[in-house]
Amino acid sequence: MKVGILGAGAMGATVIQHLQQIPCVEAIVAQDLRPPRVQELREQYGVEATADLDRVLQDDDLPLVFVTAANHAHCELTLRALEAGKAVMCEKPMATTLADARRMVEAAEARGAFLQIGFELRYSRLYTQIKEWADAGLLGDIVNTHCYYASSAWPKGIWRLQRSTGGSMFGEKLSHYVDLPRWWIGSEVTEVYAACAPNIVPYMEVHDNYHATYRFASGAVSHLTFLMGHAATFRGDPLQNIIDQQVGDGHSLGYVVVGTKGAAEAQIFGRHLRRWEYGDAPDTMTSDWVEDLTWDPAEDHHYYHNTEDQTKDIVRRVAQGLPPATPARDAYETMRLCFAADLAAERGEVVRLSEVE
Ligand SMILES: NC(=O)c1ccc[n+]([C@@H]2O[C@H](COP(=O)([O-])OP(=O)(O)OC[C@H]3O[C@@H](n4cnc5c(N)ncnc54)[C@H](O)[C@@H]3O)[C@@H](O)[C@H]2O)c1
């Protein structure tokens, strides 16, 4: 199979490297707006590269494209690719406006075309394990989830900082972390409240902090706290493991998932995933810590952001004529939650999901 990459920056390069490991991928054509990047793609990754979008879209021997461009380009590239008859994998967030995200889903549905969005945490062992526990009934009904996420500031001058190119922090960075509770709880959100304090990162137009609370139709409640800026500036040492370098310096990403029969807790930087089981004793309800999983640093990628298995699965699905693992309509529901949180933060009031279409 021949595969195209549209907008091949850092994420595009990651996908190219995954594709290069897949036996049925015979050729890769990477496209990017910037001519110096096109040159770099040829030299560093040994792939065919071009700035000409039509060269990829008009290639009848190329059935699948990955849209890994900056967020403001997702909608147009996806619509053009769908019109050209391609199967499309588009990175999250779907688009910088909800109307554009809806156009993408509708275009795919009208054609019966393959469109999958890059929520690779649904392939990541840390989170699939919690889903397996939930599906096996070990947690009972999930009633509460809490995610705490703290990171250092984005650098100056990148497209993510601006609304016109990045959309919002919620879509760009936090969409994964509202997609997960939706997936685990298996119910739809009815209302959301979110609040943002003034930014501490002075050069960012998008918000750098959120408290967001979602209420689901099942009665479950999900809370997300996000803080950017105070975690120690991470410059990265290529000789040390990236997760180990960020432990205890303010970087944090963790989940608590509380159900009626048990609970789970994931600590990404601590490489821990734990499960509790409840019971009944004469004097109290009991909770016993029954599983404590960890993993080798070499497996971080599979536990944390498993884009590798996502890429392999998408190629396999397109090759076999199968539908996406998660329909684009489902990803659109997660995008509605992101836009609802921004709307609630802007208005300073609870937003009912029925208002956000
Ligand atoms: N799923 C994840 O966990 C994850 C992680 C990182 C990035 N991403 C997503 O991947 C996308 C790219 O992020 P990145 O870190 O690679 O950014 P990047 O800045 O490294 O790359 C973006 C590339 O898009 C190109 N581009 C912009 N507009 C274009 C257009 N109209 N046509 C063709 N090329 C265009 C730019 O020239 C640039 O090379 C974003 O949507 C981001 O949200 C997802």
mmCIF file of C-alpha atoms and ligand atoms in Angstrom:
data_model
loop_
_atom_site.group_PDB
_atom_site.id
_atom_site.type_symbol
_atom_site.label_atom_id
_atom_site.label_comp_id
_atom_site.label_asym_id
_atom_site.label_seq_id
_atom_site.Cartn_x
_atom_site.Cartn_y
_atom_site.Cartn_z
ATOM 1 C CA MET A 1 0.000 0.000 0.000
ATOM 2 C CA LYS A 2 1.131 3.576 -0.711
ATOM 3 C CA VAL A 3 0.386 6.061 2.095
ATOM 4 C CA GLY A 4 0.384 9.873 2.131
ATOM 5 C CA ILE A 5 1.209 12.242 5.004
ATOM 6 C CA LEU A 6 -0.334 15.711 4.743
ATOM 7 C CA GLY A 7 1.492 18.337 6.810
ATOM 8 C CA ALA A 8 4.569 16.377 7.865
ATOM 9 C CA GLY A 9 6.134 18.152 10.853
ATOM 10 C CA ALA A 10 7.036 16.383 14.113
ATOM 11 C CA MET A 11 3.910 14.204 14.262
ATOM 12 C CA GLY A 12 4.147 13.435 10.555
ATOM 13 C CA ALA A 13 7.721 12.211 11.115
ATOM 14 C CA THR A 14 6.538 9.933 13.937
ATOM 15 C CA VAL A 15 3.889 8.428 11.652
ATOM 16 C CA ILE A 16 6.445 7.983 8.841
ATOM 17 C CA GLN A 17 8.672 6.017 11.219
ATOM 18 C CA HIS A 18 5.753 3.775 12.255
ATOM 19 C CA LEU A 19 4.733 3.246 8.613
ATOM 20 C CA GLN A 20 8.280 2.275 7.704
ATOM 21 C CA GLN A 21 7.929 -0.750 10.021
ATOM 22 C CA ILE A 22 4.744 -2.059 8.371
ATOM 23 C CA PRO A 23 5.442 -4.710 5.718
ATOM 24 C CA CYS A 24 2.426 -3.915 3.508
ATOM 25 C CA VAL A 25 3.375 -0.213 3.261
ATOM 26 C CA GLU A 26 5.414 -0.157 0.060
ATOM 27 C CA ALA A 27 5.769 3.617 -0.385
ATOM 28 C CA ILE A 28 5.242 6.828 1.599
ATOM 29 C CA VAL A 29 4.678 10.277 0.105
ATOM 30 C CA ALA A 30 5.039 13.144 2.588
ATOM 31 C CA GLN A 31 3.582 16.550 1.786
ATOM 32 C CA ASP A 32 4.256 19.819 3.613
ATOM 33 C CA LEU A 33 3.670 23.490 2.841
ATOM 34 C CA ARG A 34 7.236 24.518 3.687
ATOM 35 C CA PRO A 35 9.876 23.725 1.001
ATOM 36 C CA PRO A 36 12.761 23.411 3.543
ATOM 37 C CA ARG A 37 10.720 20.809 5.410
ATOM 38 C CA VAL A 38 10.088 18.935 2.137
ATOM 39 C CA GLN A 39 13.850 18.752 1.570
ATOM 40 C CA GLU A 40 14.395 17.602 5.158
ATOM 41 C CA LEU A 41 11.788 14.844 4.799
ATOM 42 C CA ARG A 42 13.609 13.436 1.763
ATOM 43 C CA GLU A 43 17.024 13.617 3.403
ATOM 44 C CA GLN A 44 16.184 12.496 6.960
ATOM 45 C CA TYR A 45 13.487 9.903 6.335
ATOM 46 C CA GLY A 46 14.241 8.757 2.785
ATOM 47 C CA VAL A 47 10.641 9.226 1.644
ATOM 48 C CA GLU A 48 9.207 10.825 -1.486
ATOM 49 C CA ALA A 49 8.294 14.385 -0.461
ATOM 50 C CA THR A 50 6.491 17.270 -2.090
ATOM 51 C CA ALA A 51 4.872 20.641 -1.386
ATOM 52 C CA ASP A 52 2.202 19.845 -3.984
ATOM 53 C CA LEU A 53 -0.985 18.553 -2.339
ATOM 54 C CA ASP A 54 -2.538 17.536 -5.668
ATOM 55 C CA ARG A 55 0.368 15.222 -6.384
ATOM 56 C CA VAL A 56 -0.714 13.146 -3.377
ATOM 57 C CA LEU A 57 -4.466 13.493 -3.827
ATOM 58 C CA GLN A 58 -4.425 12.695 -7.559
ATOM 59 C CA ASP A 59 -2.365 9.552 -7.083
ATOM 60 C CA ASP A 60 -4.873 6.755 -7.743
ATOM 61 C CA ASP A 61 -2.534 4.150 -6.251
ATOM 62 C CA LEU A 62 -2.580 5.853 -2.846
ATOM 63 C CA PRO A 63 -5.698 4.920 -0.808
ATOM 64 C CA LEU A 64 -4.822 6.356 2.634
ATOM 65 C CA VAL A 65 -3.598 9.703 3.997
ATOM 66 C CA PHE A 66 -2.644 10.783 7.516
ATOM 67 C CA VAL A 67 -3.449 14.459 8.185
ATOM 68 C CA THR A 68 -0.760 15.569 10.642
ATOM 69 C CA ALA A 69 -0.671 19.290 9.746
ATOM 70 C CA ALA A 70 -1.160 22.147 12.226
ATOM 71 C CA ASN A 71 -4.742 22.232 13.546
ATOM 72 C CA HIS A 72 -6.131 25.049 11.353
ATOM 73 C CA ALA A 73 -5.347 22.967 8.246
ATOM 74 C CA HIS A 74 -7.120 19.757 9.379
ATOM 75 C CA CYS A 75 -10.562 20.540 7.999
ATOM 76 C CA GLU A 76 -9.535 21.618 4.507
ATOM 77 C CA LEU A 77 -6.982 18.820 4.069
ATOM 78 C CA THR A 78 -9.446 16.192 5.307
ATOM 79 C CA LEU A 79 -12.281 17.433 3.071
ATOM 80 C CA ARG A 80 -9.977 17.570 0.040
ATOM 81 C CA ALA A 81 -8.688 14.061 0.759
ATOM 82 C CA LEU A 82 -12.198 12.638 1.253
ATOM 83 C CA GLU A 83 -13.317 14.275 -2.011
ATOM 84 C CA ALA A 84 -10.349 12.623 -3.737
ATOM 85 C CA GLY A 85 -11.636 9.256 -2.473
ATOM 86 C CA LYS A 86 -8.953 8.688 0.176
ATOM 87 C CA ALA A 87 -9.368 7.005 3.541
ATOM 88 C CA VAL A 88 -8.294 9.571 6.151
ATOM 89 C CA MET A 89 -6.717 9.482 9.567
ATOM 90 C CA CYS A 90 -6.761 13.023 10.972
ATOM 91 C CA GLU A 91 -4.929 14.070 14.121
ATOM 92 C CA LYS A 92 -6.793 15.474 17.087
ATOM 93 C CA PRO A 93 -8.264 18.034 17.538
ATOM 94 C CA MET A 94 -10.518 17.440 14.535
ATOM 95 C CA ALA A 95 -10.609 21.162 13.730
ATOM 96 C CA THR A 96 -10.321 24.616 15.266
ATOM 97 C CA THR A 97 -14.098 25.191 15.115
ATOM 98 C CA LEU A 98 -16.947 22.819 15.915
ATOM 99 C CA ALA A 99 -18.637 23.718 12.615
ATOM 100 C CA ASP A 100 -15.547 22.508 10.721
ATOM 101 C CA ALA A 101 -15.428 19.300 12.762
ATOM 102 C CA ARG A 102 -19.080 18.683 11.866
ATOM 103 C CA ARG A 103 -18.362 19.269 8.149
ATOM 104 C CA MET A 104 -15.644 16.623 8.327
ATOM 105 C CA VAL A 105 -17.916 14.009 9.944
ATOM 106 C CA GLU A 106 -20.769 14.773 7.557
ATOM 107 C CA ALA A 107 -18.494 14.553 4.512
ATOM 108 C CA ALA A 108 -17.176 11.157 5.641
ATOM 109 C CA GLU A 109 -20.647 9.845 6.470
ATOM 110 C CA ALA A 110 -22.132 11.086 3.168
ATOM 111 C CA ARG A 111 -19.468 9.141 1.243
ATOM 112 C CA GLY A 112 -19.369 6.138 3.546
ATOM 113 C CA ALA A 113 -15.655 6.962 3.765
ATOM 114 C CA PHE A 114 -13.091 5.946 6.373
ATOM 115 C CA LEU A 115 -12.284 8.790 8.798
ATOM 116 C CA GLN A 116 -10.551 8.064 12.106
ATOM 117 C CA ILE A 117 -9.331 10.744 14.528
ATOM 118 C CA GLY A 118 -6.012 10.468 16.383
ATOM 119 C CA PHE A 119 -7.155 9.563 19.891
ATOM 120 C CA GLU A 120 -4.303 7.114 20.356
ATOM 121 C CA LEU A 121 -4.830 6.879 24.115
ATOM 122 C CA ARG A 122 -7.562 4.403 23.219
ATOM 123 C CA TYR A 123 -4.675 2.164 22.082
ATOM 124 C CA SER A 124 -2.423 2.925 25.089
ATOM 125 C CA ARG A 125 -2.095 0.134 27.659
ATOM 126 C CA LEU A 126 -2.400 2.436 30.634
ATOM 127 C CA TYR A 127 -5.909 3.383 29.550
ATOM 128 C CA THR A 128 -7.010 0.186 27.769
ATOM 129 C CA GLN A 129 -6.327 -1.647 31.038
ATOM 130 C CA ILE A 130 -8.786 0.631 32.862
ATOM 131 C CA LYS A 131 -11.303 0.066 30.048
ATOM 132 C CA GLU A 132 -10.840 -3.713 30.391
ATOM 133 C CA TRP A 133 -11.411 -3.513 34.155
ATOM 134 C CA ALA A 134 -14.518 -1.411 33.588
ATOM 135 C CA ASP A 135 -15.893 -3.748 30.888
ATOM 136 C CA ALA A 136 -15.236 -6.793 33.103
ATOM 137 C CA GLY A 137 -17.367 -5.150 35.816
ATOM 138 C CA LEU A 138 -14.470 -4.914 38.287
ATOM 139 C CA LEU A 139 -15.105 -1.219 38.924
ATOM 140 C CA GLY A 140 -18.918 -1.477 39.001
ATOM 141 C CA ASP A 141 -20.544 1.699 37.678
ATOM 142 C CA ILE A 142 -17.946 4.443 37.281
ATOM 143 C CA VAL A 143 -19.277 7.413 39.239
ATOM 144 C CA ASN A 144 -16.306 9.759 39.474
ATOM 145 C CA THR A 145 -13.096 10.448 37.566
ATOM 146 C CA HIS A 146 -10.432 13.042 38.222
ATOM 147 C CA CYS A 147 -7.497 13.951 36.007
ATOM 148 C CA TYR A 148 -4.686 16.214 37.202
ATOM 149 C CA TYR A 149 -2.326 17.422 34.503
ATOM 150 C CA ALA A 150 0.532 19.904 34.932
ATOM 151 C CA SER A 151 3.153 20.760 32.341
ATOM 152 C CA SER A 152 5.764 23.371 31.483
ATOM 153 C CA ALA A 153 5.004 26.265 29.112
ATOM 154 C CA TRP A 154 4.865 25.814 25.361
ATOM 155 C CA PRO A 155 7.759 27.652 23.714
ATOM 156 C CA LYS A 156 7.317 31.041 22.064
ATOM 157 C CA GLY A 157 6.406 31.453 18.406
ATOM 158 C CA ILE A 158 4.568 28.169 17.712
ATOM 159 C CA TRP A 159 1.163 27.853 16.005
ATOM 160 C CA ARG A 160 -0.371 26.225 19.120
ATOM 161 C CA LEU A 161 -0.356 29.556 21.009
ATOM 162 C CA GLN A 162 -2.878 31.305 18.746
ATOM 163 C CA ARG A 163 -6.614 30.622 18.488
ATOM 164 C CA SER A 164 -6.607 31.051 14.692
ATOM 165 C CA THR A 165 -4.040 28.272 14.169
ATOM 166 C CA GLY A 166 -4.263 26.100 17.304
ATOM 167 C CA GLY A 167 -7.953 26.468 18.191
ATOM 168 C CA SER A 168 -7.827 26.154 21.960
ATOM 169 C CA MET A 169 -5.761 24.485 24.659
ATOM 170 C CA PHE A 170 -8.720 22.218 25.325
ATOM 171 C CA GLY A 171 -8.806 20.793 21.826
ATOM 172 C CA GLU A 172 -5.061 20.734 21.307
ATOM 173 C CA LYS A 173 -3.863 19.298 24.605
ATOM 174 C CA LEU A 174 -6.821 18.206 26.724
ATOM 175 C CA SER A 175 -9.132 16.534 24.200
ATOM 176 C CA HIS A 176 -7.481 13.173 25.000
ATOM 177 C CA TYR A 177 -8.368 13.617 28.669
ATOM 178 C CA VAL A 178 -12.063 14.192 28.117
ATOM 179 C CA ASP A 179 -12.235 11.448 25.521
ATOM 180 C CA LEU A 180 -11.040 8.871 28.073
ATOM 181 C CA PRO A 181 -13.786 9.375 30.718
ATOM 182 C CA ARG A 182 -16.440 9.324 27.958
ATOM 183 C CA TRP A 183 -15.006 6.018 26.758
ATOM 184 C CA TRP A 184 -14.653 4.465 30.220
ATOM 185 C CA ILE A 185 -17.987 5.635 31.607
ATOM 186 C CA GLY A 186 -19.886 4.754 28.424
ATOM 187 C CA SER A 187 -22.444 7.510 28.910
ATOM 188 C CA GLU A 188 -22.859 10.925 27.270
ATOM 189 C CA VAL A 189 -22.250 14.255 28.954
ATOM 190 C CA THR A 190 -25.261 16.413 29.694
ATOM 191 C CA GLU A 191 -23.592 19.532 31.116
ATOM 192 C CA VAL A 192 -20.205 21.092 31.735
ATOM 193 C CA TYR A 193 -18.791 23.860 33.868
ATOM 194 C CA ALA A 194 -15.275 25.210 33.338
ATOM 195 C CA ALA A 195 -13.300 28.123 34.740
ATOM 196 C CA CYS A 196 -9.974 29.660 33.759
ATOM 197 C CA ALA A 197 -7.855 32.067 35.798
ATOM 198 C CA PRO A 198 -5.771 34.720 34.000
ATOM 199 C CA ASN A 199 -2.810 33.181 32.164
ATOM 200 C CA ILE A 200 0.627 33.024 33.732
ATOM 201 C CA VAL A 201 2.326 32.270 30.370
ATOM 202 C CA PRO A 202 2.285 35.847 29.054
ATOM 203 C CA TYR A 203 2.719 35.176 25.324
ATOM 204 C CA MET A 204 -0.096 32.651 24.891
ATOM 205 C CA GLU A 205 -3.439 33.708 23.457
ATOM 206 C CA VAL A 206 -5.077 30.368 24.385
ATOM 207 C CA HIS A 207 -5.792 29.583 28.061
ATOM 208 C CA ASP A 208 -2.998 28.012 30.121
ATOM 209 C CA ASN A 209 -5.196 26.667 32.949
ATOM 210 C CA TYR A 210 -8.607 25.050 33.420
ATOM 211 C CA HIS A 211 -10.849 23.477 35.995
ATOM 212 C CA ALA A 212 -13.564 21.625 34.099
ATOM 213 C CA THR A 213 -16.368 19.457 35.479
ATOM 214 C CA TYR A 214 -18.581 17.230 33.356
ATOM 215 C CA ARG A 215 -21.837 15.598 34.388
ATOM 216 C CA PHE A 216 -22.879 12.462 32.508
ATOM 217 C CA ALA A 217 -26.396 11.148 31.826
ATOM 218 C CA SER A 218 -25.521 8.139 34.038
ATOM 219 C CA GLY A 219 -25.026 10.521 36.994
ATOM 220 C CA ALA A 220 -21.218 10.183 36.882
ATOM 221 C CA VAL A 221 -19.071 13.290 37.312
ATOM 222 C CA SER A 222 -15.669 13.894 35.765
ATOM 223 C CA HIS A 223 -13.216 16.623 36.715
ATOM 224 C CA LEU A 224 -10.106 17.808 34.925
ATOM 225 C CA THR A 225 -7.539 20.186 36.361
ATOM 226 C CA PHE A 226 -4.914 21.510 33.969
ATOM 227 C CA LEU A 227 -2.053 23.850 34.841
ATOM 228 C CA MET A 228 0.670 24.967 32.449
ATOM 229 C CA GLY A 229 3.800 26.931 33.212
ATOM 230 C CA HIS A 230 5.017 26.172 36.720
ATOM 231 C CA ALA A 231 6.472 22.689 35.998
ATOM 232 C CA ALA A 232 10.241 22.964 35.543
ATOM 233 C CA THR A 233 11.338 23.921 32.038
ATOM 234 C CA PHE A 234 12.096 20.674 30.270
ATOM 235 C CA ARG A 235 15.031 20.858 27.888
ATOM 236 C CA GLY A 236 15.452 17.091 27.509
ATOM 237 C CA ASP A 237 18.601 15.028 27.813
ATOM 238 C CA PRO A 238 18.752 12.492 24.958
ATOM 239 C CA LEU A 239 20.790 10.141 27.164
ATOM 240 C CA GLN A 240 18.111 9.884 29.835
ATOM 241 C CA ASN A 241 14.588 8.547 29.763
ATOM 242 C CA ILE A 242 12.095 11.366 29.090
ATOM 243 C CA ILE A 243 9.606 10.256 31.794
ATOM 244 C CA ASP A 244 12.276 9.805 34.498
ATOM 245 C CA GLN A 245 13.628 13.297 33.819
ATOM 246 C CA GLN A 246 10.254 14.869 34.550
ATOM 247 C CA VAL A 247 9.375 13.055 37.790
ATOM 248 C CA GLY A 248 9.088 15.319 40.804
ATOM 249 C CA ASP A 249 9.836 18.560 38.933
ATOM 250 C CA GLY A 250 6.205 19.716 38.739
ATOM 251 C CA HIS A 251 5.229 17.685 35.645
ATOM 252 C CA SER A 252 2.298 15.474 36.524
ATOM 253 C CA LEU A 253 -0.380 13.454 34.791
ATOM 254 C CA GLY A 254 -2.654 11.155 36.726
ATOM 255 C CA TYR A 255 -6.140 9.714 36.820
ATOM 256 C CA VAL A 256 -8.399 8.420 39.573
ATOM 257 C CA VAL A 257 -11.414 6.412 38.395
ATOM 258 C CA VAL A 258 -13.884 5.560 41.149
ATOM 259 C CA GLY A 259 -16.634 3.018 40.668
ATOM 260 C CA THR A 260 -19.284 1.389 42.847
ATOM 261 C CA LYS A 261 -17.294 -1.887 43.163
ATOM 262 C CA GLY A 262 -13.698 -0.703 42.907
ATOM 263 C CA ALA A 263 -11.367 2.032 41.763
ATOM 264 C CA ALA A 264 -8.325 2.553 39.552
ATOM 265 C CA GLU A 265 -5.504 5.046 39.671
ATOM 266 C CA ALA A 266 -2.980 5.782 36.933
ATOM 267 C CA GLN A 267 0.202 7.760 37.600
ATOM 268 C CA ILE A 268 1.996 8.274 34.321
ATOM 269 C CA PHE A 269 5.253 9.748 35.604
ATOM 270 C CA GLY A 270 5.387 7.152 38.387
ATOM 271 C CA ARG A 271 4.717 4.276 35.922
ATOM 272 C CA HIS A 272 1.958 2.954 38.178
ATOM 273 C CA LEU A 273 -1.471 1.619 37.498
ATOM 274 C CA ARG A 274 -3.372 0.369 40.529
ATOM 275 C CA ARG A 275 -6.759 -1.176 41.225
ATOM 276 C CA TRP A 276 -8.829 -1.406 44.396
ATOM 277 C CA GLU A 277 -11.701 -3.789 45.123
ATOM 278 C CA TYR A 278 -14.432 -3.049 47.664
ATOM 279 C CA GLY A 279 -15.941 -5.483 50.102
ATOM 280 C CA ASP A 280 -18.087 -5.580 53.183
ATOM 281 C CA ALA A 281 -16.893 -6.216 56.752
ATOM 282 C CA PRO A 282 -19.074 -6.136 59.876
ATOM 283 C CA ASP A 283 -17.716 -2.717 60.861
ATOM 284 C CA THR A 284 -17.149 -0.957 57.534
ATOM 285 C CA MET A 285 -17.107 -1.013 53.772
ATOM 286 C CA THR A 286 -13.621 -2.260 52.860
ATOM 287 C CA SER A 287 -11.337 -1.362 50.001
ATOM 288 C CA ASP A 288 -8.402 -3.584 49.138
ATOM 289 C CA TRP A 289 -5.557 -2.748 46.878
ATOM 290 C CA VAL A 290 -5.528 -5.790 44.541
ATOM 291 C CA GLU A 291 -3.356 -4.880 41.543
ATOM 292 C CA ASP A 292 -0.250 -2.743 41.138
ATOM 293 C CA LEU A 293 1.093 -2.738 37.605
ATOM 294 C CA THR A 294 4.211 -1.061 36.362
ATOM 295 C CA TRP A 295 6.221 -1.301 33.167
ATOM 296 C CA ASP A 296 9.683 -1.031 31.744
ATOM 297 C CA PRO A 297 10.819 2.404 30.461
ATOM 298 C CA ALA A 298 11.320 0.808 27.033
ATOM 299 C CA GLU A 299 7.521 0.316 26.944
ATOM 300 C CA ASP A 300 6.575 3.915 27.835
ATOM 301 C CA HIS A 301 5.409 4.643 24.324
ATOM 302 C CA HIS A 302 2.925 1.744 24.360
ATOM 303 C CA TYR A 303 1.563 2.731 27.757
ATOM 304 C CA TYR A 304 1.387 6.463 27.247
ATOM 305 C CA HIS A 305 0.912 7.660 23.629
ATOM 306 C CA ASN A 306 0.612 4.533 21.540
ATOM 307 C CA THR A 307 0.633 6.090 18.068
ATOM 308 C CA GLU A 308 2.540 3.044 16.815
ATOM 309 C CA ASP A 309 -0.289 0.533 17.307
ATOM 310 C CA GLN A 310 -2.816 3.139 16.168
ATOM 311 C CA THR A 311 -0.942 3.609 12.861
ATOM 312 C CA LYS A 312 -0.632 -0.156 12.340
ATOM 313 C CA ASP A 313 -4.329 -0.680 13.097
ATOM 314 C CA ILE A 314 -5.411 2.054 10.674
ATOM 315 C CA VAL A 315 -3.317 0.626 7.835
ATOM 316 C CA ARG A 316 -4.701 -2.854 8.556
ATOM 317 C CA ARG A 317 -8.287 -1.599 8.633
ATOM 318 C CA VAL A 318 -7.959 0.299 5.344
ATOM 319 C CA ALA A 319 -6.168 -2.644 3.690
ATOM 320 C CA GLN A 320 -8.970 -5.009 4.776
ATOM 321 C CA GLY A 321 -11.825 -2.601 4.017
ATOM 322 C CA LEU A 322 -12.828 -2.379 7.699
ATOM 323 C CA PRO A 323 -14.398 0.693 9.370
ATOM 324 C CA PRO A 324 -12.445 2.940 11.806
ATOM 325 C CA ALA A 325 -11.859 1.569 15.327
ATOM 326 C CA THR A 326 -13.841 4.571 16.594
ATOM 327 C CA PRO A 327 -16.306 6.298 14.239
ATOM 328 C CA ALA A 328 -15.588 9.951 13.431
ATOM 329 C CA ARG A 329 -19.033 10.765 14.913
ATOM 330 C CA ASP A 330 -17.791 9.506 18.276
ATOM 331 C CA ALA A 331 -14.675 11.703 18.060
ATOM 332 C CA TYR A 332 -16.970 14.620 17.180
ATOM 333 C CA GLU A 333 -18.834 14.009 20.474
ATOM 334 C CA THR A 334 -15.521 14.435 22.307
ATOM 335 C CA MET A 335 -14.854 17.628 20.339
ATOM 336 C CA ARG A 336 -18.254 18.944 21.480
ATOM 337 C CA LEU A 337 -17.066 18.525 25.076
ATOM 338 C CA CYS A 338 -13.931 20.564 24.356
ATOM 339 C CA PHE A 339 -15.873 23.416 22.788
ATOM 340 C CA ALA A 340 -18.463 23.234 25.587
ATOM 341 C CA ALA A 341 -15.714 23.673 28.196
ATOM 342 C CA ASP A 342 -14.372 26.746 26.407
ATOM 343 C CA LEU A 343 -17.874 28.174 26.110
ATOM 344 C CA ALA A 344 -18.529 27.589 29.831
ATOM 345 C CA ALA A 345 -15.201 29.228 30.751
ATOM 346 C CA GLU A 346 -15.999 32.216 28.549
ATOM 347 C CA ARG A 347 -19.538 32.664 29.913
ATOM 348 C CA GLY A 348 -18.746 31.721 33.507
ATOM 349 C CA GLU A 349 -21.779 29.464 33.643
ATOM 350 C CA VAL A 350 -22.861 25.853 33.202
ATOM 351 C CA VAL A 351 -23.344 24.875 29.561
ATOM 352 C CA ARG A 352 -25.835 22.199 28.620
ATOM 353 C CA LEU A 353 -24.464 19.965 25.875
ATOM 354 C CA SER A 354 -27.736 20.271 23.963
ATOM 355 C CA GLU A 355 -26.722 23.939 23.304
ATOM 356 C CA VAL A 356 -23.442 22.922 21.659
ATOM 357 C CA GLU A 357 -23.981 21.652 18.097
HETATM 358 N N1 LIG B 1 -2.152 12.616 19.189
HETATM 359 C C1 LIG B 1 -1.189 13.198 19.855
HETATM 360 O O1 LIG B 1 -0.906 12.877 20.994
HETATM 361 C C2 LIG B 1 -0.431 14.307 19.190
HETATM 362 C C3 LIG B 1 0.863 14.642 19.597
HETATM 363 C C4 LIG B 1 1.520 15.666 18.919
HETATM 364 C C5 LIG B 1 0.881 16.332 17.883
HETATM 365 N N2 LIG B 1 -0.375 15.977 17.530
HETATM 366 C C6 LIG B 1 -1.088 16.686 16.462
HETATM 367 O O2 LIG B 1 -0.363 16.590 15.250
HETATM 368 C C7 LIG B 1 -0.525 17.798 14.502
HETATM 369 C C8 LIG B 1 0.844 18.349 14.158
HETATM 370 O O3 LIG B 1 1.568 18.620 15.338
HETATM 371 P P1 LIG B 1 3.167 18.723 15.259
HETATM 372 O O4 LIG B 1 3.641 18.661 16.637
HETATM 373 O O5 LIG B 1 3.680 17.756 14.259
HETATM 374 O O6 LIG B 1 3.344 20.213 14.693
HETATM 375 P P2 LIG B 1 4.506 20.748 13.739
HETATM 376 O O7 LIG B 1 4.458 22.219 13.835
HETATM 377 O O8 LIG B 1 5.788 20.048 14.029
HETATM 378 O O9 LIG B 1 4.052 20.290 12.285
HETATM 379 C C9 LIG B 1 2.947 20.839 11.621
HETATM 380 C C10 LIG B 1 3.287 20.846 10.121
HETATM 381 O O10 LIG B 1 2.112 21.205 9.392
HETATM 382 C C11 LIG B 1 2.549 21.930 8.254
HETATM 383 N N3 LIG B 1 1.404 22.630 7.695
HETATM 384 C C12 LIG B 1 0.689 23.659 8.231
HETATM 385 N N4 LIG B 1 -0.340 23.982 7.415
HETATM 386 C C13 LIG B 1 -0.283 23.132 6.359
HETATM 387 C C14 LIG B 1 -1.064 22.958 5.193
HETATM 388 N N5 LIG B 1 -2.143 23.718 4.930
HETATM 389 N N6 LIG B 1 -0.699 21.995 4.315
HETATM 390 C C15 LIG B 1 0.373 21.209 4.537
HETATM 391 N N7 LIG B 1 1.158 21.334 5.634
HETATM 392 C C16 LIG B 1 0.818 22.277 6.526
HETATM 393 C C17 LIG B 1 3.661 22.820 8.790
HETATM 394 O O11 LIG B 1 4.480 23.293 7.760
HETATM 395 C C18 LIG B 1 4.370 21.869 9.754
HETATM 396 O O12 LIG B 1 5.454 21.191 9.127
HETATM 397 C C19 LIG B 1 -1.385 18.715 15.367
HETATM 398 O O13 LIG B 1 -2.711 18.604 14.959
HETATM 399 C C20 LIG B 1 -1.234 18.162 16.762
HETATM 400 O O14 LIG B 1 -2.350 18.371 17.568
HETATM 401 C C21 LIG B 1 -1.025 14.979 18.150
#
